[in-house]
Coordinates of C-alpha atoms and ligand atoms in Angstrom, one line a residue:
Chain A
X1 CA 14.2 -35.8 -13.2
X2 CA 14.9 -33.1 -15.9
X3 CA 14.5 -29.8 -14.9
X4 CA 14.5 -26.7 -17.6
X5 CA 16.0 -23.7 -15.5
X6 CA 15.1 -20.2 -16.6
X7 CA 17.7 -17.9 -14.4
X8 CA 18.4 -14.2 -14.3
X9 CA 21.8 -13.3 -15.1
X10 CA 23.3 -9.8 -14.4
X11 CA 27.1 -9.8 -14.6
X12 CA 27.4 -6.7 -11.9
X13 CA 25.2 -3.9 -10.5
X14 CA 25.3 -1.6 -13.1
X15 CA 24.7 -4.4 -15.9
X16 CA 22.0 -4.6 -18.2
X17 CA 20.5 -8.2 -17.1
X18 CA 18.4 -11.0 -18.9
X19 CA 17.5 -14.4 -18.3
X20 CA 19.5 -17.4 -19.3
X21 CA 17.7 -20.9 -20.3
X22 CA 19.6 -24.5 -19.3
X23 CA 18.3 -27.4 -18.9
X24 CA 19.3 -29.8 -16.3
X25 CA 19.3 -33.8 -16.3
X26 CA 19.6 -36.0 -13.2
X27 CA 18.3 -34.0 -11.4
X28 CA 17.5 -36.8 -8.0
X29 CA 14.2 -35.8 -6.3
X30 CA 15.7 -35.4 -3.3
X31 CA 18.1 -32.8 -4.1
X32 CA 17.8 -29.6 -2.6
X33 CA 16.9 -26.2 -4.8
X34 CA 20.3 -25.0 -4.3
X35 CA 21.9 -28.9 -5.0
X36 CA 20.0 -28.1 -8.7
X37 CA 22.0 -24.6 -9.1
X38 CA 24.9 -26.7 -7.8
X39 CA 24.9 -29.5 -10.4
X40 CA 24.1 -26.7 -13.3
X41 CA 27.5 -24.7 -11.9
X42 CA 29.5 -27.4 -12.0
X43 CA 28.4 -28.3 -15.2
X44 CA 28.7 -24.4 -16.5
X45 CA 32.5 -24.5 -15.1
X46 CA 33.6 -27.9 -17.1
X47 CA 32.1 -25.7 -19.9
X48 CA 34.5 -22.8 -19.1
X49 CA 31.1 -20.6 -18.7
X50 CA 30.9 -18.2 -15.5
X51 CA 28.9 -20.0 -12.2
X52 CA 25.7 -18.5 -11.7
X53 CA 26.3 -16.3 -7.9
X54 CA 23.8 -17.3 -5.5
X55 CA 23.9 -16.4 -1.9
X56 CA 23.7 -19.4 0.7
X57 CA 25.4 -20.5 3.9
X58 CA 23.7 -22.6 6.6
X59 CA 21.4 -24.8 4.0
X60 CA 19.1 -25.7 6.5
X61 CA 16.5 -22.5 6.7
X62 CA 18.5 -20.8 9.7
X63 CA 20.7 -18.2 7.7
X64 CA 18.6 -16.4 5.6
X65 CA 20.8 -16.0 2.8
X66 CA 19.3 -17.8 0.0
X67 CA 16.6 -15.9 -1.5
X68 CA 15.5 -16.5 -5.1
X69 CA 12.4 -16.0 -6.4
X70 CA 11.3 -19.0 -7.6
X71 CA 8.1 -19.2 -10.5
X72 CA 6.7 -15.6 -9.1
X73 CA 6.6 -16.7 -5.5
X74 CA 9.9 -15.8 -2.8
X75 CA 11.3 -19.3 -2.1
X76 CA 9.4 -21.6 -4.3
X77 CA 5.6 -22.5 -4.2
X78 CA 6.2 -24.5 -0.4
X79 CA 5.1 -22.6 2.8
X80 CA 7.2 -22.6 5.6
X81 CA 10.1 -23.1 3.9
X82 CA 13.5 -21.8 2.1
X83 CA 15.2 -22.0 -0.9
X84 CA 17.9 -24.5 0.5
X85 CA 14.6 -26.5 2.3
X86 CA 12.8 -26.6 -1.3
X87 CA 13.0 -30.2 -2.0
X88 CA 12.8 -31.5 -6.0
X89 CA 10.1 -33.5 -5.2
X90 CA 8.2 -30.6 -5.3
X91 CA 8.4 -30.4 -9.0
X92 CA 6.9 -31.9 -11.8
X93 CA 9.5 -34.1 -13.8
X94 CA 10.0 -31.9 -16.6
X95 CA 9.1 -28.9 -14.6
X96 CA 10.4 -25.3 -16.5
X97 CA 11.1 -23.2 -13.3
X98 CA 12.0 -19.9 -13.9
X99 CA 14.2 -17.9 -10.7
X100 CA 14.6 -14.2 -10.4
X101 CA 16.8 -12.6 -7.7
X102 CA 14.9 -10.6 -5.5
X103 CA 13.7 -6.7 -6.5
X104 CA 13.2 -3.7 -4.4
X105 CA 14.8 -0.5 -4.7
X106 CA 16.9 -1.2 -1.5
X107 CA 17.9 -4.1 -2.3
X108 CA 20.2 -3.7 -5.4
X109 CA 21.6 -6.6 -7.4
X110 CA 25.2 -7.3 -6.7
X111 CA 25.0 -9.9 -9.4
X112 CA 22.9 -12.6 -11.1
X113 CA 20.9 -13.9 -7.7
X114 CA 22.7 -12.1 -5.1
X115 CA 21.3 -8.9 -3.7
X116 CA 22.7 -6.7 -1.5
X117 CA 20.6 -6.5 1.9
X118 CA 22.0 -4.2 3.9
X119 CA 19.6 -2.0 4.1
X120 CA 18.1 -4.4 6.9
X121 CA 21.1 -4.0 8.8
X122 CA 20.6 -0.4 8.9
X123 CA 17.2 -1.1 10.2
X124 CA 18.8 -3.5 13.2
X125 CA 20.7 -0.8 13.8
X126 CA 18.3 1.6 14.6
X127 CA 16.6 -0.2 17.4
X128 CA 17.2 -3.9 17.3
X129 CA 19.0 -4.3 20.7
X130 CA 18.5 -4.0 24.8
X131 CA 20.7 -2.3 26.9
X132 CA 22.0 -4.6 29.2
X133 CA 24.4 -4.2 32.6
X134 CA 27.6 -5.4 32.3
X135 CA 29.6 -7.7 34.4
X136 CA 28.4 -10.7 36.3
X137 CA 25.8 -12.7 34.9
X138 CA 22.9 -12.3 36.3
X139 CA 20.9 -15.3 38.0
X140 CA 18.7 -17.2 35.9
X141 CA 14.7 -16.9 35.3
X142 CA 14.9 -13.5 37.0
X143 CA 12.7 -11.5 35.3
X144 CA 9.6 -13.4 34.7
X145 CA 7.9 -14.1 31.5
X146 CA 4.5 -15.3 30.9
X147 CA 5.1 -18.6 28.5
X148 CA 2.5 -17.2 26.0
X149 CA 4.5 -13.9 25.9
X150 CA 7.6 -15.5 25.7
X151 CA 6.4 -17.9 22.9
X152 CA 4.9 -14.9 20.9
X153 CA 8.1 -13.3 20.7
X154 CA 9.9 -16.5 20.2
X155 CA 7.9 -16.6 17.2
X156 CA 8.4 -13.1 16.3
X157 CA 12.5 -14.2 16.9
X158 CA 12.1 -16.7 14.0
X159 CA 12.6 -14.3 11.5
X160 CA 15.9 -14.9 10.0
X161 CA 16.0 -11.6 7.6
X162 CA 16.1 -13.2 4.5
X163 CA 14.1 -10.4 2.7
X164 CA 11.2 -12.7 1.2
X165 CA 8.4 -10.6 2.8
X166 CA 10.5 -7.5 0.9
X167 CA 10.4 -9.7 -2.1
X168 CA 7.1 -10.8 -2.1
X169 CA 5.1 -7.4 -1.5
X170 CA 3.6 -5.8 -4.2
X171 CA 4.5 -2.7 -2.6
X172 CA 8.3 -3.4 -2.0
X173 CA 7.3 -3.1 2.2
X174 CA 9.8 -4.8 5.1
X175 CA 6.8 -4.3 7.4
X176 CA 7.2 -8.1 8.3
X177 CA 10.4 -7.8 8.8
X178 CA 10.6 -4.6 10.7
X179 CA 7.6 -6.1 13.0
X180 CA 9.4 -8.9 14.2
X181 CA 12.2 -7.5 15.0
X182 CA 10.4 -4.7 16.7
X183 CA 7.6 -6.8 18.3
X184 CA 10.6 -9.4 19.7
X185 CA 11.7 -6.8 21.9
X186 CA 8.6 -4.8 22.5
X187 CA 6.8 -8.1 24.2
X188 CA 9.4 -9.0 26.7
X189 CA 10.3 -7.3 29.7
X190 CA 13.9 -6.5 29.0
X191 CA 13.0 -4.0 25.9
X192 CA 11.0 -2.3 27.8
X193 CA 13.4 0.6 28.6
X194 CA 13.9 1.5 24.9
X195 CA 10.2 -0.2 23.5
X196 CA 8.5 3.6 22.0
X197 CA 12.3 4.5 20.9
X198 CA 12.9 1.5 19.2
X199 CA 9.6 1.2 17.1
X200 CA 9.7 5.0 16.1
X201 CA 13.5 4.3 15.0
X202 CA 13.0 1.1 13.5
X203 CA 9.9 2.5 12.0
X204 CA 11.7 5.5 10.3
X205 CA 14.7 3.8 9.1
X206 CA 12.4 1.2 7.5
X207 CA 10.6 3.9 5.7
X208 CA 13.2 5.8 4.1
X209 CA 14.0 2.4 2.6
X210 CA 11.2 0.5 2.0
X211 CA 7.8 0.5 0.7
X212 CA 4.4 0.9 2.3
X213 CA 1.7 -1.8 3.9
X214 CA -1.4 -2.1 2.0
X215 CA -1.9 -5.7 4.2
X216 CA -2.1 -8.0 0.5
X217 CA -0.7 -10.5 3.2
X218 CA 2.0 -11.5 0.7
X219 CA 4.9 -11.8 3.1
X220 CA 2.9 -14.4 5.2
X221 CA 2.9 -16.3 2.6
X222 CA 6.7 -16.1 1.5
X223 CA 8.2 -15.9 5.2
X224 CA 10.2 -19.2 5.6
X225 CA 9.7 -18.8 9.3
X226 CA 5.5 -18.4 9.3
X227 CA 5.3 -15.0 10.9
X228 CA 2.2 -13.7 11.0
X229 CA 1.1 -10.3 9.7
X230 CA -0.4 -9.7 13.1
X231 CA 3.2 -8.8 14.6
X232 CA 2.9 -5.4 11.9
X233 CA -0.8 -4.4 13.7
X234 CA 0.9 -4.8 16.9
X235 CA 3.6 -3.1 15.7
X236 CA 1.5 -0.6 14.6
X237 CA -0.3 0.1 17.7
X238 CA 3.0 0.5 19.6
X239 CA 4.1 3.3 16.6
X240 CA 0.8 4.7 17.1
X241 CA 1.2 4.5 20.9
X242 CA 4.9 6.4 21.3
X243 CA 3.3 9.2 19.0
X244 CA 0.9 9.8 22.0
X245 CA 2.9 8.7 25.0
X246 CA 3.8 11.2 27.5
X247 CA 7.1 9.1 27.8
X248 CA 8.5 10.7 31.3
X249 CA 5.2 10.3 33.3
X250 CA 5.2 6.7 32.2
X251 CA 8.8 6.1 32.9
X252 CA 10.4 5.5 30.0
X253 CA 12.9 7.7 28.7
X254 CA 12.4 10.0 25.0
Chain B
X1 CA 22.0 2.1 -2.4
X2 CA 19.0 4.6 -2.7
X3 CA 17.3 5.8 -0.1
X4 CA 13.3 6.4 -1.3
X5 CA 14.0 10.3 0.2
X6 CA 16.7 10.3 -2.9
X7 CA 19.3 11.3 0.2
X8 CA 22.4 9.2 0.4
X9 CA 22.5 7.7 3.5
X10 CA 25.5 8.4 6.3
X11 CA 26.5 5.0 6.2
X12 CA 26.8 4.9 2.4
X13 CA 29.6 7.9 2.9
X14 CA 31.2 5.9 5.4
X15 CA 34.8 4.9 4.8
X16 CA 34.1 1.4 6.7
X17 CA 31.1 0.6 4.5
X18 CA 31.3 -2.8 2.8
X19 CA 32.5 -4.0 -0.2
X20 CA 28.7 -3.9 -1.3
X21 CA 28.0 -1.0 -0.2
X22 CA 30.6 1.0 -1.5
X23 CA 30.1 -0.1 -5.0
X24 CA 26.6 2.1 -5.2
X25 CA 28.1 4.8 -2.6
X26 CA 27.2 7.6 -4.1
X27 CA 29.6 11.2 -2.3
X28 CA 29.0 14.1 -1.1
X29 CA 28.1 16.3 1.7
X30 CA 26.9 14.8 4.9
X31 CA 23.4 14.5 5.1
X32 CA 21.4 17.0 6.7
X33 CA 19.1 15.4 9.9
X34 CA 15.3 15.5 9.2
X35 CA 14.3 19.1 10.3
X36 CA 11.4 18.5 13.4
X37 CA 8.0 19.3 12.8
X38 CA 5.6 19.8 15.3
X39 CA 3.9 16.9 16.3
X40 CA 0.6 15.9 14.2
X41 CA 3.6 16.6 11.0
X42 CA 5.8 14.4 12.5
X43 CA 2.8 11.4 12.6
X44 CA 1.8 12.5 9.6
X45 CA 5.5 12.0 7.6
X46 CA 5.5 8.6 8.3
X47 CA 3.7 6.2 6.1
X48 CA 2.0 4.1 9.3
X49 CA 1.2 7.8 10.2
X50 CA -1.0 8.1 7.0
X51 CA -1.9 4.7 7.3
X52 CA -3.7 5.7 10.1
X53 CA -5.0 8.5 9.0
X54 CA -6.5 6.5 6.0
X55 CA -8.3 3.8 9.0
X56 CA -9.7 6.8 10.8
X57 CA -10.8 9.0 7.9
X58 CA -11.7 5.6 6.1
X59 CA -14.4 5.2 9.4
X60 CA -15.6 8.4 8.7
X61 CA -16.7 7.6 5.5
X62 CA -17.9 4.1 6.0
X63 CA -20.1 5.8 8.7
X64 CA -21.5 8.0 5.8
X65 CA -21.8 5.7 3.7
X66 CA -24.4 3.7 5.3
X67 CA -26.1 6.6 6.7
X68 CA -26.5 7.9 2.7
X69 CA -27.8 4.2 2.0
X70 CA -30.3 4.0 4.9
X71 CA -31.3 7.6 4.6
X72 CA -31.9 6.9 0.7
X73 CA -33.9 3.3 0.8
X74 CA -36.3 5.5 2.0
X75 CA -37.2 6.1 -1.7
X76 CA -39.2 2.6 -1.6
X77 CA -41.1 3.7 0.8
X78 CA -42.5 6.6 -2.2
X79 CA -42.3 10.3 -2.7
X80 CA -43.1 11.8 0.8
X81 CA -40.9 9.8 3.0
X82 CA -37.9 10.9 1.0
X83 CA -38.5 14.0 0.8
X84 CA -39.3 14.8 4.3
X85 CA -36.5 12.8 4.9
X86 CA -34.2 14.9 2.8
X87 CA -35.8 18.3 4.1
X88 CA -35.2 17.0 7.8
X89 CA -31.3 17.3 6.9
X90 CA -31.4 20.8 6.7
X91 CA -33.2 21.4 9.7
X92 CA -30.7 19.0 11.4
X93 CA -29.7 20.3 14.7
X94 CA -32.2 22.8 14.9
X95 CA -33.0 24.5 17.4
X96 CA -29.6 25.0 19.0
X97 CA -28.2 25.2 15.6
X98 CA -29.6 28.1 13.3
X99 CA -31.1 25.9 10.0
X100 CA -28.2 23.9 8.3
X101 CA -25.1 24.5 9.7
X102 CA -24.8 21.1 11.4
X103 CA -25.4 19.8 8.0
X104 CA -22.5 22.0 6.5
X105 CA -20.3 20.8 9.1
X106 CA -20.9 17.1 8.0
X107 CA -19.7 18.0 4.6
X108 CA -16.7 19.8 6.0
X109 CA -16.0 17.1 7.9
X110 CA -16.6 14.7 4.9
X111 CA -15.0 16.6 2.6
X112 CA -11.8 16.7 4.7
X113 CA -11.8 13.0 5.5
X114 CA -11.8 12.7 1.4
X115 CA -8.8 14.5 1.2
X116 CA -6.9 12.9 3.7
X117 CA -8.1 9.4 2.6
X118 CA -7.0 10.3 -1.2
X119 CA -3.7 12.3 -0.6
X120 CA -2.3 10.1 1.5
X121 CA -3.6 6.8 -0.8
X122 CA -1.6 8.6 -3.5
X123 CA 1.5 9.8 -1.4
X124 CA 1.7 5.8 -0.4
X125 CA 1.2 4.6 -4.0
X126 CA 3.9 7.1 -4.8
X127 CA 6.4 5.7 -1.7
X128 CA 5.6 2.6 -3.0
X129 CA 6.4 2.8 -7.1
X130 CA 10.2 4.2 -5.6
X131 CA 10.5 1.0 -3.5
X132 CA 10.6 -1.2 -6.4
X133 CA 11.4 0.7 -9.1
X134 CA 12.2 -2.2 -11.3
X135 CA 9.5 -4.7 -11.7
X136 CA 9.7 -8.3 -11.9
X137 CA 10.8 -9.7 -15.3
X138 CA 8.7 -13.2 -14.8
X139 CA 4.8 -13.9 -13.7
X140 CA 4.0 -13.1 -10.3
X141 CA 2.6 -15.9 -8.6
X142 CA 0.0 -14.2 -6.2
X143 CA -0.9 -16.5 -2.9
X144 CA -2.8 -14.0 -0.6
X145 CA -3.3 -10.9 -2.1
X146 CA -6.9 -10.8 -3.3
X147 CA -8.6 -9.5 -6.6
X148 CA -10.1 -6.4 -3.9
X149 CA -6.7 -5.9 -2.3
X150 CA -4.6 -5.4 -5.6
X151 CA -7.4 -3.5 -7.0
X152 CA -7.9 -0.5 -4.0
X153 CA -6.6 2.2 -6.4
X154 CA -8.6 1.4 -9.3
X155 CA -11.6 0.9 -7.3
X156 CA -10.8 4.5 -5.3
X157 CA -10.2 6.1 -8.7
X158 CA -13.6 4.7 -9.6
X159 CA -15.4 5.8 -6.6
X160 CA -13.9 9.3 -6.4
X161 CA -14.8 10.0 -10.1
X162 CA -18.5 8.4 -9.2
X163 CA -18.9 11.1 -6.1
X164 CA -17.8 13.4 -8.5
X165 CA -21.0 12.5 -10.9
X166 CA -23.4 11.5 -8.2
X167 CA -23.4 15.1 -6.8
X168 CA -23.3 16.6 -10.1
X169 CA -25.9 14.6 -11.0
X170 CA -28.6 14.5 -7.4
X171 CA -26.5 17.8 -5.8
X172 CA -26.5 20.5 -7.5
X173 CA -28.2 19.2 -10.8
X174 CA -25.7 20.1 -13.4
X175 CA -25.9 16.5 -15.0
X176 CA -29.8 15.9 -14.9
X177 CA -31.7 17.9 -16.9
X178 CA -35.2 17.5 -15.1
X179 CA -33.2 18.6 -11.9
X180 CA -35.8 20.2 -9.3
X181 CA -34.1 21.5 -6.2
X182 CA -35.7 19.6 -2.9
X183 CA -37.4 17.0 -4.7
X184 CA -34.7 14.1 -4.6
X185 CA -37.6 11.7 -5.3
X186 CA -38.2 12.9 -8.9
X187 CA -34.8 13.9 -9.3
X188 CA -33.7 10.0 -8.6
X189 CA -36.2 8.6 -11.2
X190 CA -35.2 10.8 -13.9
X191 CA -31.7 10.5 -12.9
X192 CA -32.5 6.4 -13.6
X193 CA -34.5 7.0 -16.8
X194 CA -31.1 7.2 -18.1
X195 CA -29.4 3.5 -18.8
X196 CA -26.3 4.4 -18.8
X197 CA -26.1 6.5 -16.1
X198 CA -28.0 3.5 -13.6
X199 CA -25.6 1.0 -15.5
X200 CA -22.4 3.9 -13.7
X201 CA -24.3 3.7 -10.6
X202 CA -24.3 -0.2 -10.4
X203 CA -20.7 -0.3 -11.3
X204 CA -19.4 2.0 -9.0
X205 CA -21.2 0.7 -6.0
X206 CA -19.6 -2.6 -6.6
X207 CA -16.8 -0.7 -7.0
X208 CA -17.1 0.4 -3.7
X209 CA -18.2 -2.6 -2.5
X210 CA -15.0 -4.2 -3.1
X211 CA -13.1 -1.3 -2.0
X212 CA -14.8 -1.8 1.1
X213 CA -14.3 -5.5 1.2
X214 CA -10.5 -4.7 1.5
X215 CA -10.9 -1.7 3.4
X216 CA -12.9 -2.4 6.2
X217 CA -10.6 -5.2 7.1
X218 CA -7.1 -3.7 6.9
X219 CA -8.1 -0.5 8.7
X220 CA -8.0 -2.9 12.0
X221 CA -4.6 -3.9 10.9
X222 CA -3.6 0.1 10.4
X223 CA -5.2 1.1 13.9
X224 CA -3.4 -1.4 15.4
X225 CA -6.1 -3.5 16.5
X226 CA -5.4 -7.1 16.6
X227 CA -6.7 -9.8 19.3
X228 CA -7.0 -13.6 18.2
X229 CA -10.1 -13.9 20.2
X230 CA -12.0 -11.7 17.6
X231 CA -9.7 -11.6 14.7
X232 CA -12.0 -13.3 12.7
X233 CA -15.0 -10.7 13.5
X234 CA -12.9 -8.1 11.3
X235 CA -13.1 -10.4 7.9
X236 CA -16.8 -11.2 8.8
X237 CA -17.4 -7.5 9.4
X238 CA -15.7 -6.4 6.0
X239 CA -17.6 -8.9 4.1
X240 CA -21.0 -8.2 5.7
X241 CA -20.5 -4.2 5.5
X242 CA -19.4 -4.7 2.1
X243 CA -22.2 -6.6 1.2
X244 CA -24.8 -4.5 2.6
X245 CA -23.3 -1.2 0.7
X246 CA -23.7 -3.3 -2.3
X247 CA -27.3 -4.5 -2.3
X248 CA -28.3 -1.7 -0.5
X249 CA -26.8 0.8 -2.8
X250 CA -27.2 -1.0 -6.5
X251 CA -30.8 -2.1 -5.5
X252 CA -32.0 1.6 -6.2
X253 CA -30.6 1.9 -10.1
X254 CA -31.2 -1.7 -10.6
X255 CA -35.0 -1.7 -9.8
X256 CA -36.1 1.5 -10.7
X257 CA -34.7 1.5 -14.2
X258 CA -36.0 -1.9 -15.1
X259 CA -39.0 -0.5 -13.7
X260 CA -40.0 -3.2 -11.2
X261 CA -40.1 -0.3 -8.9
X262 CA -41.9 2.5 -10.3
X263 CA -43.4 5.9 -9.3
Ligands
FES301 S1 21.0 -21.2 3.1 FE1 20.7 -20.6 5.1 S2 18.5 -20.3 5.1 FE2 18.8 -21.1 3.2

């Protein structure tokens, strides 16, 4: 196959940026998105020219470290999927693709593809743990969980934080993010201690970095990982909830 | 790394920040905590928190909205209906209400839900312009996001500039010139005599329409309220509502000025 790349290429944070045009022969249908930018490096370093940056690690959609934005949509036109699980085959021989890093105010370039995502760290941070006792583990299977329950927050648990649903939003919003990380812990028993705590604090620290929801349903759509927009209503209700709560009649501490 | 307050974050003035991080840190003095605010503030401040208030105030007006399009279909049935309809209003509440103060109530209350609906719409907007303040350089590639969904503020902006008209126009009369206070019934077909103004009225309601299309879906989302069992009740409910606002509402410019309806 040939492939014309269009790329974005910003030499550091601070740098004006612009987009770059190569095109790419032999490219096998069965290469990966990230073999193509391999090939096209290796080719741009027996130039002498500087590699295009591009964050990956695991290559097999369990990382979250590739995030490109591939012809408009975060990770390429397949649902379900990441950059590194975008196959060629998905493209037209001939195909001009065009790849832009991801943009949101919190997540700054760092250079050419790469983006700095720390911000969702800060997010973890505020809320994204139990407490736990230490010392001997404790005996298998118990606390009991409902298999629906613990299936709905095994799906919320997919989310591998790559930052498409950030990409993807017309509003710049980690709502999906923030929703599955809060709504992981919320539905099982062990975050119950710290559930109202940790959606208020998650909530808050998402907000002074992110956009707002306005439900376009975008992220859905980009998530790699399929998680549904109906984690942010229920994260939602529990935000709404711990606004209301008398928190020491029900137990749980403020 | 910017923060959308425009306060540099603790962590960014930490010495152990990473490499990343520190490129962007911008120095200075700690950063103050968030001073407390008494409690509907504090729900308030956050953007769910206005999201919610949007749903609620949003319920308030669908509620009005459909009353205003029942209450006003009464003008096919002719002159009288309307008009005792419209002089019923003011007597609403009546007798353990002295004459119209339930009815200046309702437009308190309406007003107020406008307010909240449009400050917080344009605080949000605002929130969200900071979040990315540098657009993407290629074509978007939309996969979900509908023609009503990206459109909410220039279908808002619409509406609020039609309510605007629509009681200058049937309210207090300023904008029709045969204006005759308590006859709604004559004031509506003059109003309609006017093409233009029936060809605003069309627009706007479908307009609204859309608006509502969006609207009365998400608000479930905003409130929280999400079960699969009837998740699929909230699109059929926006669509129908939606639908019924729009014939309901453009059926009265659209047959009276073509004059299939007349008086
Ligand atoms: S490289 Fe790990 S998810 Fe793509």
């Amino acid at each position: 196959m040939k492939i014309t790349l269009t790329v974005w290429r910003q030499s550091g944070p601070n740098a004006r940026g612009g987009f770059e045009t190569h095109h790419v022969d032999d490219v096998s249908p069965d290469m990966s998105f990230l073999e193509l930018f391999d090939i096209l490096n290796e080719a741009l370093i027996a130039d002498g020219k500087e590699p295009i940056a591009f964050d990956h690690d695991c290559r097999e959609g369990i990382c979250g470290s590739c995030s490109m934005m591939i012809n408009g949509r975060a990770h390429g036109p397949e649902r379900g999927t990441a950059t590194c699980q975008l196959h060629m085959r998905k493209f037209q021989d001939g195909a001009h693709i065009t790849v832009e890093p991801w943009r949101a105010a919190a997540f700054p370039i760092i250079k050419d593809l790469c983006v700095d995502r720390t911000a969702f760290d800060r997010i973890i941070e505020a809320g994204g743990y139990i407490s736990a006792p230490t010392g001997s583990a404790p005996d298998g299977n118990l606390i009991l969980v409902p298999k629906a329950v613990s299936d709905t927050a095994m799906d919320a648990a997919a989310c591998i934080g790559c930052g498409a649903c950030v990409a993807a939003c017309p509003n710049g919003a980690a709502q999906l993010f923030t929703a599955a990380k809060v709504q992981h812990l919320n539905l099982l028993p062990q975050g119950q201690p710290e559930r109202w705590e940790r959606v208020v604090n998650m909530v808050t620290e998402m907000e002074r970095w992110f956009g707002s929801c306005t439900l376009h349903g975008e992220c859905e759509v980009a998530c790699p990982k399929d998680i549904s927009i109906d984690f942010i209503a229920l994260m939602n209700r529990d935000f709404i909830k711990a606004q209301f709560k008398q928190r020491r009649l029900t137990g749980q501490h403020a | 790394m910017t923060r959308l307050d425009g306060v540099p974050s603790t962590e960014d003035q930490n010495e152990d920040a990473d490499a990343a991080d520190r490129l962007l840190r911008s120095t200075g003095a700690p950063v103050p905590g968030q001073r407390q605010v008494p409690f509907p503030l504090q729900f308030w401040r956050s953007a769910i928190g206005k999201k919610w208030a949007m749903a609620v105030s949003g319920i308030v007006l669908l509620t009005y909205v459909l009353a205003h399009m029942i209450g006003n279909l009464k003008v096919f049935l002719g002159k009288n209906e309307i008009n005792t309809y419209a002089a019923w209003l003011r007597t609403l509440g009546e007798p353990a209400l002295p004459r119209t103060v339930l009815l200046w109530g309702l437009r308190t209350g309406l007003t107020a839900a406008f307010v909240i609906h449009i400050v917080a719409a344009v605080q949000l907007t605002r929130m969200n312009r900071r979040a990315r303040p540098e657009r993407y350089q290629s074509k978007r590639d939309y996969a979900s996001a509908n023609y009503a969904s990206r459109t909410m503020r220039w279908t808002g902006i619409i509406v609020a500039l039609f309510v605007i008209f629509h009681l200058a126009d049937l309210t207090w009369g300023v904008a029709n010139p045969h204006f005759v206070r308590g006859d709604p019934y004559d004031n509506l077909f003059y109003s309609f005599q006017r093409v233009p103004v029936a060809i605003f009225y069309i627009i706007a309601n479908i307009a609204l329409a859309f608006h509502i299309f969006h609207g009365a879906w998400s608000m479930f989302q905003s409130l929280g309220v999400n079960n699969p069992r009837y998740n699929r009740w909230k699109r059929y409910f926006a669509t129908g509502f939606a639908g019924l606002i729009m014939v309901g509402n453009v059926s009265m410019p659209l047959l009276i000025t073509t004059g299939v309806v007349s008086r």
